[in-house]
Structure formats: structure tokens, C-alpha cells
């Protein structure tokens, strides 16, 4: 039986990945931080077979201890501060968590292996945000990076460090350059979930307006449950590598809005207002993946279309609001 350690276990991708690995027969440990992480009861209920180990990406010693305790065959580093606007407000925290956190995990793996080449395989959650002000469209593995936020810069650091540990220490280390992926488990601060939650509340009479920023930005949105399969597949290859994961289709925020309101039979123009607070200091205008390498080498393809994703998220939030009207928090970030 293989053992995996997943950082970012309480996040969207961490839960889907843990469920997937457990379904493949893995023993899965999730790294949790804090003395009383509020998401733990939810996590226990969602994935009863998950084991937990304490650790924080900001604390090297805790990562060394976690790796020593778990002795994983595979480490998936999904932990990060992942909300782009926060990166302008707390750039140093983002640099340390999202950037230096990668170094700390890699060092913990290297230290655990003594002087030899680490046996443990490593996955880094790289991001299409690294393409930023994209030099070409669609973006592929060798498209030059032009990050537009401190978050994108931190991800580029982690990306290059992963390549460097592969080349310096012979590590099986891979980066998935993942384009935006969403689900009913997406945090409410991200635009898709903000829209799906608001549409549900508007439909059920609990909210009247939805305030958004730039409606023209375009993203390549896929379903998170599909994307975690690619992460695992990367670590099963003979050698580590970098892979772009996306659908190959881009849609604007406005298209997402239109589809979401259509799903409940409402006209978005009657409810959506734009609000300067949600405009970013520097925007990423257009991200669209060229995922042909992943398809060719990993046999990976997305399974959920844009329309299916919108419907899945809106339907899930309608259910959430009906079941528990007070549980949804619509972010003001
Ligand atoms: P998410 O839902 O925001 O989850 C982030 C996770 O990081 C949470 O489990 C959080 O744990 C953990 N974390 C934050 N600070 C930490 C620290 N100091 N030590 C340990 N853990 C810490 O993110 P996601 O959407 O699942 O994304 C997973 C990864 O992929 C992230 O690295 C993200 O940057 C990257 N990515 C995401 C996308 C996307 O579209 N979703 C695309 C490309 C790349 P707490 O509960 O303790 O806060
Ligand atoms: O949903 P978003 O906040 O995601 P963003 O910035 O693309 O980042 C996500 O995807 C990255 C991969 O490319 C990940 F690395 C990252 O961790 C995260 O998961 O914003 C999407 C777009 C932006 O252009 C933003 O300006 O939506 C636009 N937008 C318009 N109004 C808004 C809003 N975004 C948010 N969060 N809230 C708004 O009200």
C-alpha cells in the first residue's frame, strides 16, 4: 500500500485528491495547521479514512517532523495562500507560504532521505497565474511567465525550485500548471462560487444584488474533481515533469454570470452591479490552456464542460441555501 502526504488538505483540491487517492487504495495523511483548525469536523465527516498530521508551511521543523512520521511515497504540496487579491494586502505572508513553503517541503523530503537521492515523489501545485500578462495564447509548458501579482511571483518561485530539486538531487518532482478549477467546494471568495452562492440566494429571495469587479476577464475553468486525477498521474510517470492542465476553452466572468442566472431562470442584468472594490491593481486578462502534453503523456482529459460546471455549482448552492440558509457566507473581499 502506498502512503501519500497532502498539504492543503482542508482546501478544495486537498479533499478531492484525498478521496481519489483513498479510492485507489492509498493510505492518505493530510497536513493540518493551527491548534484547532475549524474545518476539521467537516473534514472528518467528509473523508472518515483520512489520517492527519500536524504541520505548517511556515515552520520548517514541523514539516521535517511530519515527513519523518509519515514516511510518504508521494507528497502533494497543495497548501498555499491561494486568493490572489490577498497577495497585494499581505505579500510577505504569501511569499513565505506560497513560495518559501515549497522550499521547506522539498528540504524536509531531502533531509529525510539522508545523503541519497530522495525516493519520495513530489507534486507542486503550480498555477496559470504565472503566465499573467500572457505572452501567447493558448499557454503551454514553455510559454514564458509574466506574473501579475505577488501570488503569481511566489508560484513562479515554487515552480522553478521544483525543477531545480529535480535537476540538482535527481528527485522525481513534478509541477502541475493548473488553470482555474472550481467545484461546490470552492471557497466563497473566488468569483465562480461567489456567483453561484449569490445566484442561489437571489433565487430564494435572500439577496437582491451581486457586486462584482472586472466582468471581462477570461479564464479557462474546469472541474476540480477532474484535475486531481492529473496530479496523481504525473507522479506515476517514469520521470518528473511539468504539465499544463486545463480545458482549452476560455470564458469571461460575464459568461459565467449569464450561465448561472440562466440556470435559475433569472436575468443577470437585473441583479449584477460592478464595484470598484473588486478591481485588482493588475489584472490577468486572458488565460487559456493548451493541455495537449497532458493528454498525450498522461492520458488526461477533462470530463466536465463549462455549462455542466456552472449548473453543478448553482444546483449545489441552491441545495445548501434551502437546507441551511445561514451557512453561506458571500464574501466582501
Ligand atoms: P484552497 O482551497 O485555498 O486551499 C488552500 C489550502 O492551503 C488550505 O488547506 C489551507 O489550510 C492551506 N494553507 C494555507 N496556509 C497554510 C500554511 N501556512 N500551512 C499549511 N497549510 C496552509 O486552494 P485550492 O483551490 O484547493 O488549491 C490548491 C493549490 O493549488 C493551491 O496551492 C493553489 O494556490 C493552487 N492552484 C489552485 C488553482 C485553482 O483554480 N483552484 C489553480 C492553480 C493552482 P487552512 O485550512 O489551514 O487555511
Ligand atoms: O476567481 P478568482 O478570484 O480567481 P483567480 O484570480 O483567477 O485565481 C484563481 O485561479 C488561479 C489559477 O489561474 C489560482 F492559481 C489561484 O489560486 C485561484 O484559484 O478571479 C477570477 C477573475 C479575475 O480576473 C477577477 O478580477 O474574476 C475576476 N473577478 C471579477 N469580479 C472577481 C470578482 N474575482 C473575485 N474573486 N471576486 C469578484 O468579485
Short mmCIF file of C-alpha atoms and ligand atoms in Angstrom, two decimals, residues 8-14 31 33 37 39 55-58 78-82 97 125-128 151 155 178-182 186 190, ligand 1:
data_model
loop_
_atom_site.label_atom_id
_atom_site.label_comp_id
_atom_site.label_asym_id
_atom_site.label_seq_id
_atom_site.Cartn_x
_atom_site.Cartn_y
_atom_site.Cartn_z
CA UNK A 8 -3.63 21.95 1.84
CA UNK A 9 -5.92 19.10 2.89
CA UNK A 10 -8.68 21.45 4.12
CA UNK A 11 -8.82 23.20 0.74
CA UNK A 12 -10.86 22.41 -2.33
CA UNK A 13 -8.24 20.30 -4.11
CA UNK A 14 -6.97 18.59 -0.96
CA UNK A 31 -1.19 18.15 6.93
CA UNK A 33 -2.10 23.61 10.89
CA UNK A 37 -8.48 24.17 12.74
CA UNK A 39 -12.51 22.83 9.20
CA UNK A 55 2.43 20.96 10.39
CA UNK A 56 2.63 24.42 8.92
CA UNK A 57 4.24 25.56 5.68
CA UNK A 58 5.71 28.47 7.62
CA UNK A 78 -1.32 21.90 -2.37
CA UNK A 79 -1.06 24.22 0.64
CA UNK A 80 -0.84 27.93 -0.12
CA UNK A 81 -2.49 31.29 0.33
CA UNK A 82 -4.38 30.94 -2.93
CA UNK A 97 3.57 30.41 2.45
CA UNK A 125 0.64 22.96 -7.28
CA UNK A 126 1.85 25.46 -9.85
CA UNK A 127 -0.59 27.90 -11.40
CA UNK A 128 -1.62 29.51 -14.65
CA UNK A 151 0.89 35.41 -5.68
CA UNK A 155 4.15 30.45 -7.55
CA UNK A 178 -3.23 24.13 -13.33
CA UNK A 179 -5.69 26.57 -14.82
CA UNK A 180 -8.68 27.67 -12.74
CA UNK A 181 -10.69 24.74 -11.42
CA UNK A 182 -13.84 25.01 -9.42
CA UNK A 186 -14.61 26.19 -3.90
CA UNK A 190 -13.43 33.11 -5.60
P1 LIG B 1 -7.58 26.47 -1.20
O1 LIG B 1 -8.94 25.89 -1.24
O2 LIG B 1 -7.42 27.93 -0.99
O3 LIG B 1 -6.74 25.69 -0.09
C1 LIG B 1 -5.53 26.19 0.39
C2 LIG B 1 -5.01 25.24 1.47
O4 LIG B 1 -3.74 25.74 1.92
C3 LIG B 1 -5.91 25.13 2.70
O5 LIG B 1 -6.00 23.78 3.07
C4 LIG B 1 -5.14 25.90 3.78
O6 LIG B 1 -5.32 25.37 5.06
C5 LIG B 1 -3.71 25.60 3.32
N1 LIG B 1 -2.75 26.53 3.93
C6 LIG B 1 -2.75 27.89 3.90
N2 LIG B 1 -1.72 28.35 4.62
C7 LIG B 1 -1.05 27.28 5.13
C8 LIG B 1 0.08 27.11 5.95
N3 LIG B 1 0.77 28.15 6.43
N4 LIG B 1 0.49 25.86 6.26
C9 LIG B 1 -0.20 24.79 5.80
N5 LIG B 1 -1.29 24.86 5.01
C10 LIG B 1 -1.70 26.10 4.69
O7 LIG B 1 -6.79 26.14 -2.56
P2 LIG B 1 -7.18 25.08 -3.73
O8 LIG B 1 -8.11 25.76 -4.68
O9 LIG B 1 -7.51 23.78 -3.12
O10 LIG B 1 -5.78 25.00 -4.50
C11 LIG B 1 -4.80 24.04 -4.12
C12 LIG B 1 -3.44 24.54 -4.58
O11 LIG B 1 -3.44 24.72 -5.99
C13 LIG B 1 -3.02 25.87 -4.00
O12 LIG B 1 -1.61 25.85 -3.83
C14 LIG B 1 -3.38 26.88 -5.08
O13 LIG B 1 -2.55 28.01 -4.98
C15 LIG B 1 -3.08 26.06 -6.32
N6 LIG B 1 -3.86 26.35 -7.52
C16 LIG B 1 -5.23 26.41 -7.46
C17 LIG B 1 -5.95 26.61 -8.61
C18 LIG B 1 -7.47 26.65 -8.60
O14 LIG B 1 -8.04 27.13 -9.59
N7 LIG B 1 -8.11 26.14 -7.57
C19 LIG B 1 -5.29 26.76 -9.84
C20 LIG B 1 -3.90 26.70 -9.85
C21 LIG B 1 -3.20 26.46 -8.69
P3 LIG B 1 -6.11 26.12 6.27
O15 LIG B 1 -7.44 25.43 6.37
O16 LIG B 1 -5.26 25.83 7.45
O17 LIG B 1 -6.22 27.57 5.92
#
